[in-house]
Amino acid sequence: MKKGVMRPGHIQIRVLDIEEALKHYRDLLGLIEVERDSQGRAYLKGWTEVDKFSVVLREADEPGMDFVGYKVLDNQTLEKLQGELIEYGCNVEEIPVGELNGCGRRVRFDSPTGHMFEIYAEKEQTGKWGVSNVNPEAWPRGLKGMKATRFDHCLLYGPNIAGTLDLFQKVLGFDLAEQVIDPEGNKAAIFLTSSMKAHDVAFIECPEPGKFHHASFYLNTWEDVLRAADLISMEDVSLDIGPTRHGLTHGKTIYFFDPSGNRSEVFCGGDYHYPDHEPVTWKAEDLGKAIFYHDRVLNERFLTVLT
Amino acid sequence: MSDQATHVIKVVNRDQSFQCAEDQVLLIAMERLSADAINVGCRGGGCGICKIRILNGDYECKKMSKAHISKAEQQQGFVLACRVFPRTDLEIESDHHQAVESSYQKTGARMAAS
């Protein structure tokens, strides 16, 4: 049941060197650099995103993800969900207005998989970058690199994904769109949505808590994914795998690494989900095909290389 | 090819050697030669897969994730091969990453065993 969570709104990623990271996120992915804050964090967004920013880079000694935030309908929804998160038993922390420039009050909470999440209702809306909201042109001139359109979702690894699924379904109103089930009936992977997208967040079971697998950015076409692959070769960027197609969600994809070893994905296409849809199931025995639909074999790196 | 001075990297535990120029990191030099002496992960100092120990020789090192290389370990010669530039010939030992077994791999192992 929908509880008023609209969409993934921001992700804060830790990087070893902020200038090197900007070459990746701004110049290669083609995100728009919005601003820097007094802590030295860099704010970026995809050009189609209406809110002020969606990606925050923080320089640190250890790469990985600090938190991912979801935007909810309004302050009343935020208030209500805050109460339900506390009642559910999460450790809940309130982050004051303006801790991220242009963002309203955030409610931060933990999860069984050891990740930090946030919900918030307000963020400065600066509109799509380079196009008007009245008689908009098809796309803006001057985009860089892969011309990523938006921050789409992230994939996180940790223990007890069944627990995180319960939290996201019961309190936040996400639906289970797709899953991987092992022969004993345990969930090995879950793809959750708060919208019509096949995933707004995904989890894979892993003994180590709080691990970050990738942040994903949306492209419009398969041709754009191939062009992204060309840029990865031209710039000698660390490639993980692709271009290929996933069985899960059927998205067309390529994976590569930022200069601190955090994985990025750009993808296009993919299935859709309505609240009355049964979850799509892949069997763990067919995990190779579920993850890489063409090769039908897993590369070990996809399961073990995490930040 | 690079016109920089080139050094021999001897991987003692795998009984292999490869050449690496001073402006190259060990891991990338190894991959370019299609050698398989060090495990390859993110290539960015983040994941820890290419953790090695340098037994002999001089080197310079870019910033690495402290989750995988602590200060104490760095003093003992532990590094990530994707962040290390050789300054002399080196003797190294690879395979120092302690992998956390994923439940997928456990599932795979159970299936292979059955």
Short mmCIF file of C-alpha atoms in Angstrom, two decimals:
data_model
loop_
_atom_site.label_atom_id
_atom_site.label_comp_id
_atom_site.label_asym_id
_atom_site.label_seq_id
_atom_site.Cartn_x
_atom_site.Cartn_y
_atom_site.Cartn_z
CA MET A 1 0.00 0.00 0.00
CA LYS A 2 1.35 3.41 -0.93
CA LYS A 3 2.37 5.48 2.09
CA GLY A 4 3.41 8.70 0.38
CA VAL A 5 7.02 7.94 -0.52
CA MET A 6 7.48 9.39 -4.02
CA ARG A 7 10.97 8.67 -5.28
CA PRO A 8 14.69 8.32 -4.59
CA GLY A 9 15.78 11.88 -3.93
CA HIS A 10 19.45 11.83 -3.05
CA ILE A 11 22.45 9.67 -2.30
CA GLN A 12 25.59 10.72 -0.43
CA ILE A 13 28.66 8.85 -1.67
CA ARG A 14 32.07 8.84 0.04
CA VAL A 15 35.07 9.32 -2.26
CA LEU A 16 38.83 9.35 -1.63
CA ASP A 17 39.44 12.51 -3.70
CA ILE A 18 36.70 14.98 -4.53
CA GLU A 19 38.34 16.43 -7.66
CA GLU A 20 38.94 12.97 -9.15
CA ALA A 21 35.37 12.03 -8.26
CA LEU A 22 34.00 15.12 -10.02
CA LYS A 23 35.75 14.06 -13.22
CA HIS A 24 33.75 10.84 -12.97
CA TYR A 25 30.33 12.11 -11.86
CA ARG A 26 30.35 15.45 -13.71
CA ASP A 27 32.55 14.95 -16.78
CA LEU A 28 31.97 11.23 -17.52
CA LEU A 29 28.43 10.54 -16.23
CA GLY A 30 27.44 14.05 -17.28
CA LEU A 31 25.71 15.09 -14.07
CA ILE A 32 25.32 18.82 -13.55
CA GLU A 33 27.55 20.25 -10.80
CA VAL A 34 25.25 22.37 -8.65
CA GLU A 35 27.44 23.70 -5.83
CA ARG A 36 29.84 22.99 -2.96
CA ASP A 37 28.92 23.43 0.67
CA SER A 38 30.95 24.69 3.63
CA GLN A 39 31.99 21.09 4.45
CA GLY A 40 33.46 20.73 0.95
CA ARG A 41 30.75 18.35 -0.23
CA ALA A 42 29.89 18.55 -3.96
CA TYR A 43 26.23 18.57 -5.06
CA LEU A 44 25.16 17.28 -8.47
CA LYS A 45 22.00 16.29 -10.37
CA GLY A 46 20.84 14.70 -13.60
CA TRP A 47 19.58 17.29 -16.07
CA THR A 48 15.93 16.06 -16.00
CA GLU A 49 15.63 16.22 -12.22
CA VAL A 50 13.52 19.09 -10.94
CA ASP A 51 14.93 19.24 -7.41
CA LYS A 52 18.16 21.09 -6.70
CA PHE A 53 20.44 18.04 -6.30
CA SER A 54 20.40 14.25 -6.14
CA VAL A 55 24.05 13.22 -5.69
CA VAL A 56 26.29 14.46 -2.88
CA LEU A 57 30.00 13.57 -2.85
CA ARG A 58 31.88 13.65 0.44
CA GLU A 59 35.64 13.22 0.69
CA ALA A 60 36.56 10.51 3.22
CA ASP A 61 39.15 7.83 4.02
CA GLU A 62 36.79 5.01 3.17
CA PRO A 63 34.64 4.91 0.01
CA GLY A 64 31.03 3.73 0.16
CA MET A 65 27.55 5.17 0.75
CA ASP A 66 26.65 7.42 3.68
CA PHE A 67 22.89 7.35 3.09
CA VAL A 68 20.17 7.40 0.47
CA GLY A 69 17.12 9.65 0.83
CA TYR A 70 13.56 9.38 -0.44
CA LYS A 71 11.23 12.31 -1.01
CA VAL A 72 7.75 12.04 0.48
CA LEU A 73 4.59 13.88 -0.56
CA ASP A 74 4.45 16.53 2.16
CA ASN A 75 5.34 17.41 5.75
CA GLN A 76 2.26 15.68 7.11
CA THR A 77 3.44 12.44 5.50
CA LEU A 78 6.95 13.00 6.87
CA GLU A 79 5.57 13.50 10.38
CA LYS A 80 3.41 10.37 10.16
CA LEU A 81 6.19 8.16 8.77
CA GLN A 82 8.63 9.46 11.41
CA GLY A 83 6.25 8.23 14.11
CA GLU A 84 5.81 4.86 12.40
CA LEU A 85 9.58 4.39 12.02
CA ILE A 86 10.07 5.00 15.75
CA GLU A 87 7.19 2.65 16.56
CA TYR A 88 8.67 -0.01 14.26
CA GLY A 89 11.87 0.13 16.31
CA CYS A 90 14.29 1.89 13.99
CA ASN A 91 16.94 4.18 15.41
CA VAL A 92 15.60 7.50 14.16
CA GLU A 93 17.60 10.73 14.00
CA GLU A 94 16.35 14.11 12.92
CA ILE A 95 18.63 16.06 10.56
CA PRO A 96 17.86 19.80 10.68
CA VAL A 97 16.75 21.97 7.76
CA GLY A 98 19.69 23.11 5.67
CA GLU A 99 22.23 20.46 6.78
CA LEU A 100 22.23 19.72 3.07
CA ASN A 101 21.98 23.05 1.23
CA GLY A 102 18.45 23.58 -0.03
CA CYS A 103 16.98 20.52 1.70
CA GLY A 104 14.32 20.56 4.37
CA ARG A 105 14.13 18.54 7.57
CA ARG A 106 15.27 14.95 7.10
CA VAL A 107 14.36 11.90 9.14
CA ARG A 108 17.23 9.41 9.14
CA PHE A 109 16.79 5.76 10.13
CA ASP A 110 18.74 2.52 10.09
CA SER A 111 17.79 -0.85 8.62
CA PRO A 112 18.47 -4.55 9.34
CA THR A 113 20.93 -4.62 6.40
CA GLY A 114 22.99 -1.91 8.15
CA HIS A 115 22.31 0.97 5.78
CA MET A 116 21.21 4.50 6.63
CA PHE A 117 18.13 5.87 4.90
CA GLU A 118 16.36 9.22 5.02
CA ILE A 119 12.99 10.65 4.16
CA TYR A 120 12.27 14.32 3.63
CA ALA A 121 9.42 16.38 2.20
CA GLU A 122 11.04 19.58 0.97
CA LYS A 123 13.93 20.44 -1.30
CA GLU A 124 14.49 23.59 -3.32
CA GLN A 125 13.12 23.05 -6.83
CA THR A 126 15.35 24.60 -9.44
CA GLY A 127 13.67 22.84 -12.37
CA LYS A 128 15.16 20.75 -15.13
CA TRP A 129 18.60 21.95 -16.11
CA GLY A 130 18.83 23.95 -19.33
CA VAL A 131 15.20 23.60 -20.41
CA SER A 132 12.17 25.70 -19.54
CA ASN A 133 9.06 24.31 -17.90
CA VAL A 134 6.97 26.10 -20.55
CA ASN A 135 7.25 24.82 -24.12
CA PRO A 136 10.35 22.82 -23.15
CA GLU A 137 12.83 21.82 -25.82
CA ALA A 138 13.67 18.11 -26.11
CA TRP A 139 17.05 18.37 -24.38
CA PRO A 140 19.53 21.04 -23.38
CA ARG A 141 22.73 21.78 -25.28
CA GLY A 142 26.02 21.56 -23.43
CA LEU A 143 25.57 18.22 -21.62
CA LYS A 144 28.77 16.30 -20.95
CA GLY A 145 29.83 12.66 -21.23
CA MET A 146 27.07 10.08 -20.86
CA LYS A 147 24.40 12.78 -20.35
CA ALA A 148 22.85 10.85 -17.43
CA THR A 149 19.24 11.96 -17.00
CA ARG A 150 18.62 11.14 -13.34
CA PHE A 151 19.76 9.26 -10.24
CA ASP A 152 17.50 6.22 -10.53
CA HIS A 153 18.19 3.70 -7.74
CA CYS A 154 20.92 1.98 -5.76
CA LEU A 155 21.75 -1.65 -4.97
CA LEU A 156 22.86 -2.37 -1.41
CA TYR A 157 24.36 -5.52 0.16
CA GLY A 158 23.83 -6.60 3.75
CA PRO A 159 22.49 -9.26 6.11
CA ASN A 160 18.78 -9.90 6.72
CA ILE A 161 17.28 -8.44 3.55
CA ALA A 162 14.01 -10.05 4.67
CA GLY A 163 14.05 -7.65 7.64
CA THR A 164 14.71 -4.63 5.45
CA LEU A 165 11.94 -5.79 3.09
CA ASP A 166 9.49 -5.88 6.00
CA LEU A 167 10.48 -2.34 7.04
CA PHE A 168 10.20 -0.94 3.51
CA GLN A 169 6.87 -2.66 2.83
CA LYS A 170 5.13 -2.07 6.16
CA VAL A 171 6.35 1.39 7.09
CA LEU A 172 7.32 3.02 3.80
CA GLY A 173 4.80 1.34 1.50
CA PHE A 174 7.26 -0.01 -1.07
CA ASP A 175 6.18 -2.97 -3.23
CA LEU A 176 8.29 -6.04 -3.94
CA ALA A 177 8.58 -5.96 -7.74
CA GLU A 178 11.15 -8.72 -8.29
CA GLN A 179 12.98 -11.27 -6.16
CA VAL A 180 15.54 -14.07 -6.30
CA ILE A 181 14.58 -17.12 -4.26
CA ASP A 182 16.97 -19.93 -3.27
CA PRO A 183 15.93 -23.62 -3.20
CA GLU A 184 15.07 -23.35 0.53
CA GLY A 185 12.70 -20.49 -0.20
CA ASN A 186 14.91 -17.73 1.22
CA LYS A 187 15.12 -14.41 -0.53
CA ALA A 188 18.61 -13.86 -1.96
CA ALA A 189 17.79 -10.57 -3.70
CA ILE A 190 14.87 -8.12 -3.64
CA PHE A 191 13.92 -5.24 -5.93
CA LEU A 192 11.58 -2.71 -4.34
CA THR A 193 9.56 0.09 -5.86
CA SER A 194 7.66 3.10 -4.57
CA SER A 195 6.52 3.98 -8.08
CA MET A 196 5.95 2.24 -11.43
CA LYS A 197 9.68 1.60 -11.90
CA ALA A 198 10.98 -1.96 -11.58
CA HIS A 199 13.21 -0.77 -8.76
CA ASP A 200 13.68 2.30 -6.62
CA VAL A 201 16.08 0.36 -4.37
CA ALA A 202 17.43 -3.21 -4.40
CA PHE A 203 19.13 -5.45 -1.83
CA ILE A 204 21.27 -8.58 -2.05
CA GLU A 205 21.89 -10.81 0.96
CA CYS A 206 25.49 -10.60 2.20
CA PRO A 207 27.01 -11.25 5.65
CA GLU A 208 28.72 -7.85 5.85
CA PRO A 209 26.35 -5.00 6.83
CA GLY A 210 26.06 -1.61 5.17
CA LYS A 211 27.80 -2.41 1.90
CA PHE A 212 27.31 -0.36 -1.27
CA HIS A 213 27.13 -2.13 -4.63
CA HIS A 214 26.20 0.67 -7.04
CA ALA A 215 24.39 3.89 -7.74
CA SER A 216 22.46 3.83 -11.00
CA PHE A 217 21.68 6.56 -13.48
CA TYR A 218 19.08 6.48 -16.23
CA LEU A 219 19.76 6.84 -19.95
CA ASN A 220 17.06 6.91 -22.61
CA THR A 221 18.22 4.38 -25.19
CA TRP A 222 20.39 1.33 -25.84
CA GLU A 223 22.39 3.53 -28.23
CA ASP A 224 23.13 5.79 -25.23
CA VAL A 225 24.37 2.75 -23.26
CA LEU A 226 26.70 1.80 -26.14
CA ARG A 227 27.93 5.37 -26.32
CA ALA A 228 28.60 5.23 -22.56
CA ALA A 229 30.65 2.07 -23.17
CA ASP A 230 32.64 3.92 -25.84
CA LEU A 231 33.38 6.74 -23.38
CA ILE A 232 34.51 4.21 -20.75
CA SER A 233 37.07 2.86 -23.25
CA MET A 234 38.10 6.32 -24.49
CA GLU A 235 38.74 7.51 -20.94
CA ASP A 236 40.31 4.20 -19.82
CA VAL A 237 37.79 3.94 -16.97
CA SER A 238 37.69 0.80 -14.79
CA LEU A 239 35.01 -1.44 -16.35
CA ASP A 240 33.05 -4.05 -14.40
CA ILE A 241 30.78 -5.61 -17.03
CA GLY A 242 28.67 -4.74 -20.04
CA PRO A 243 27.05 -3.52 -22.13
CA THR A 244 24.53 -6.31 -21.55
CA ARG A 245 20.99 -6.96 -20.37
CA HIS A 246 19.76 -8.06 -16.95
CA GLY A 247 17.23 -10.87 -16.60
CA LEU A 248 16.02 -9.19 -13.40
CA THR A 249 14.05 -6.07 -14.49
CA HIS A 250 15.29 -6.64 -18.10
CA GLY A 251 17.20 -3.35 -18.05
CA LYS A 252 20.02 -2.78 -20.56
CA THR A 253 23.12 -1.84 -18.68
CA ILE A 254 26.82 -1.22 -18.19
CA TYR A 255 28.74 -1.19 -14.88
CA PHE A 256 31.97 0.64 -14.15
CA PHE A 257 33.83 2.13 -11.19
CA ASP A 258 34.46 5.66 -9.97
CA PRO A 259 38.09 6.57 -9.13
CA SER A 260 37.52 5.51 -5.48
CA GLY A 261 36.14 2.10 -6.43
CA ASN A 262 32.43 2.85 -5.95
CA ARG A 263 30.46 1.12 -8.71
CA SER A 264 28.28 3.14 -11.10
CA GLU A 265 25.63 1.87 -13.49
CA VAL A 266 24.02 3.55 -16.46
CA PHE A 267 21.03 1.73 -17.91
CA CYS A 268 17.93 2.10 -20.04
CA GLY A 269 14.60 0.33 -20.38
CA GLY A 270 13.31 -2.21 -17.92
CA ASP A 271 9.98 -3.52 -16.74
CA TYR A 272 7.22 -1.67 -14.91
CA HIS A 273 5.25 -2.48 -11.79
CA TYR A 274 1.72 -1.67 -10.61
CA PRO A 275 0.58 -2.30 -7.02
CA ASP A 276 -1.62 -5.24 -8.10
CA HIS A 277 1.29 -7.05 -9.82
CA GLU A 278 2.62 -10.23 -8.24
CA PRO A 279 6.40 -10.11 -7.69
CA VAL A 280 8.48 -11.50 -10.56
CA THR A 281 10.62 -14.39 -9.30
CA TRP A 282 14.00 -15.62 -10.50
CA LYS A 283 15.40 -18.87 -9.12
CA ALA A 284 18.81 -18.68 -7.43
CA GLU A 285 19.82 -21.73 -9.49
CA ASP A 286 19.51 -19.49 -12.56
CA LEU A 287 21.29 -16.54 -10.99
CA GLY A 288 23.72 -16.21 -13.91
CA LYS A 289 20.87 -15.58 -16.34
CA ALA A 290 18.96 -13.48 -13.79
CA ILE A 291 21.84 -11.05 -13.48
CA PHE A 292 23.50 -11.26 -16.92
CA TYR A 293 20.83 -12.38 -19.36
CA HIS A 294 23.17 -12.88 -22.32
CA ASP A 295 26.30 -14.46 -20.77
CA ARG A 296 24.12 -16.48 -18.32
CA VAL A 297 27.20 -16.69 -16.09
CA LEU A 298 28.00 -14.55 -13.08
CA ASN A 299 31.31 -12.78 -12.92
CA GLU A 300 32.51 -13.14 -9.35
CA ARG A 301 33.38 -9.45 -9.23
CA PHE A 302 29.69 -8.52 -9.37
CA LEU A 303 29.06 -10.35 -6.08
CA THR A 304 32.24 -9.63 -4.14
CA VAL A 305 33.47 -6.16 -5.12
CA LEU A 306 31.76 -3.70 -2.81
CA THR A 307 32.55 -0.46 -0.98
CA MET B 1 54.47 1.94 -24.34
CA SER B 2 55.71 4.12 -21.55
CA ASP B 3 59.18 5.62 -21.78
CA GLN B 4 59.41 5.62 -17.99
CA ALA B 5 61.84 3.35 -16.16
CA THR B 6 60.42 -0.15 -15.88
CA HIS B 7 60.73 -2.48 -12.91
CA VAL B 8 60.27 -6.21 -12.41
CA ILE B 9 57.47 -7.18 -10.03
CA LYS B 10 58.00 -10.65 -8.61
CA VAL B 11 54.87 -12.23 -7.11
CA VAL B 12 56.42 -14.82 -4.84
CA ASN B 13 53.31 -16.73 -3.77
CA ARG B 14 52.15 -17.20 -7.37
CA ASP B 15 55.63 -17.80 -8.79
CA GLN B 16 55.08 -15.13 -11.47
CA SER B 17 56.77 -11.91 -12.57
CA PHE B 18 55.67 -8.96 -14.68
CA GLN B 19 57.04 -5.60 -15.78
CA CYS B 20 55.65 -2.31 -14.46
CA ALA B 21 56.67 1.23 -15.46
CA GLU B 22 57.12 3.93 -12.80
CA ASP B 23 54.02 5.82 -14.00
CA GLN B 24 51.83 2.69 -13.88
CA VAL B 25 50.14 1.06 -10.92
CA LEU B 26 50.96 -2.61 -10.37
CA LEU B 27 47.46 -3.94 -10.99
CA ILE B 28 46.91 -2.22 -14.33
CA ALA B 29 50.40 -3.18 -15.58
CA MET B 30 49.60 -6.79 -14.68
CA GLU B 31 46.22 -6.71 -16.44
CA ARG B 32 47.72 -5.17 -19.59
CA LEU B 33 50.10 -8.15 -19.81
CA SER B 34 47.15 -10.54 -19.37
CA ALA B 35 48.88 -11.91 -16.29
CA ASP B 36 46.91 -13.41 -13.40
CA ALA B 37 49.02 -12.86 -10.32
CA ILE B 38 46.83 -10.47 -8.30
CA ASN B 39 43.03 -10.56 -7.99
CA VAL B 40 41.29 -7.62 -9.68
CA GLY B 41 38.42 -5.68 -8.11
CA CYS B 42 37.39 -2.04 -8.49
CA ARG B 43 40.85 -0.73 -9.50
CA GLY B 44 40.18 2.40 -7.41
CA GLY B 45 41.45 1.68 -3.89
CA GLY B 46 37.96 0.98 -2.55
CA CYS B 47 37.12 -2.72 -2.43
CA GLY B 48 40.27 -4.37 -1.06
CA ILE B 49 40.30 -7.32 -3.49
CA CYS B 50 43.85 -6.58 -4.74
CA LYS B 51 45.42 -6.38 -1.27
CA ILE B 52 49.08 -7.43 -1.36
CA ARG B 53 52.12 -7.21 0.88
CA ILE B 54 55.34 -5.69 -0.41
CA LEU B 55 58.25 -7.74 0.90
CA ASN B 56 61.14 -5.88 -0.76
CA GLY B 57 61.65 -2.70 -2.76
CA ASP B 58 60.60 0.96 -2.84
CA TYR B 59 57.24 2.27 -4.00
CA GLU B 60 54.81 5.18 -3.81
CA CYS B 61 51.17 4.82 -2.97
CA LYS B 62 47.96 6.79 -3.62
CA LYS B 63 45.19 7.07 -1.02
CA MET B 64 43.50 3.73 -0.20
CA SER B 65 40.35 2.82 1.73
CA LYS B 66 41.22 2.64 5.41
CA ALA B 67 38.59 -0.10 5.70
CA HIS B 68 41.07 -2.37 3.94
CA ILE B 69 44.48 -0.90 4.80
CA SER B 70 44.96 0.47 8.31
CA LYS B 71 47.90 2.73 9.19
CA ALA B 72 49.57 -0.15 11.03
CA GLU B 73 49.13 -2.45 8.05
CA GLN B 74 50.53 0.15 5.69
CA GLN B 75 53.68 0.30 7.86
CA GLN B 76 54.00 -3.47 7.48
CA GLY B 77 53.94 -3.14 3.67
CA PHE B 78 50.29 -3.99 3.04
CA VAL B 79 48.86 -2.01 0.12
CA LEU B 80 46.24 -2.22 -2.62
CA ALA B 81 47.97 -3.10 -5.90
CA CYS B 82 45.72 -0.69 -7.83
CA ARG B 83 47.28 2.29 -5.98
CA VAL B 84 51.00 1.43 -6.00
CA PHE B 85 53.69 2.84 -8.30
CA PRO B 86 57.04 0.98 -8.23
CA ARG B 87 60.30 2.89 -7.73
CA THR B 88 62.57 -0.17 -7.77
CA ASP B 89 62.08 -3.86 -8.59
CA LEU B 90 59.59 -5.29 -6.08
CA GLU B 91 58.99 -8.61 -4.39
CA ILE B 92 55.35 -8.94 -3.40
CA GLU B 93 52.90 -11.46 -1.97
CA SER B 94 49.32 -11.34 -3.35
CA ASP B 95 46.03 -12.87 -2.09
CA HIS B 96 45.82 -10.93 1.19
CA HIS B 97 42.14 -10.00 0.80
CA GLN B 98 39.90 -11.80 3.29
CA ALA B 99 36.70 -12.28 1.33
CA VAL B 100 33.42 -12.29 3.21
CA GLU B 101 31.57 -15.25 1.78
CA SER B 102 28.36 -14.14 0.12
CA SER B 103 25.25 -16.24 0.60
CA TYR B 104 25.10 -16.59 -3.18
CA GLN B 105 28.45 -18.33 -3.18
CA LYS B 106 27.25 -20.56 -0.33
CA THR B 107 24.19 -21.41 -2.41
CA GLY B 108 26.44 -22.13 -5.39
CA ALA B 109 28.71 -24.30 -3.29
CA ARG B 110 25.78 -26.26 -1.86
CA MET B 111 24.46 -26.87 -5.37
CA ALA B 112 27.85 -27.92 -6.67
CA ALA B 113 28.17 -30.32 -3.72
CA SER B 114 24.75 -31.91 -4.17
#
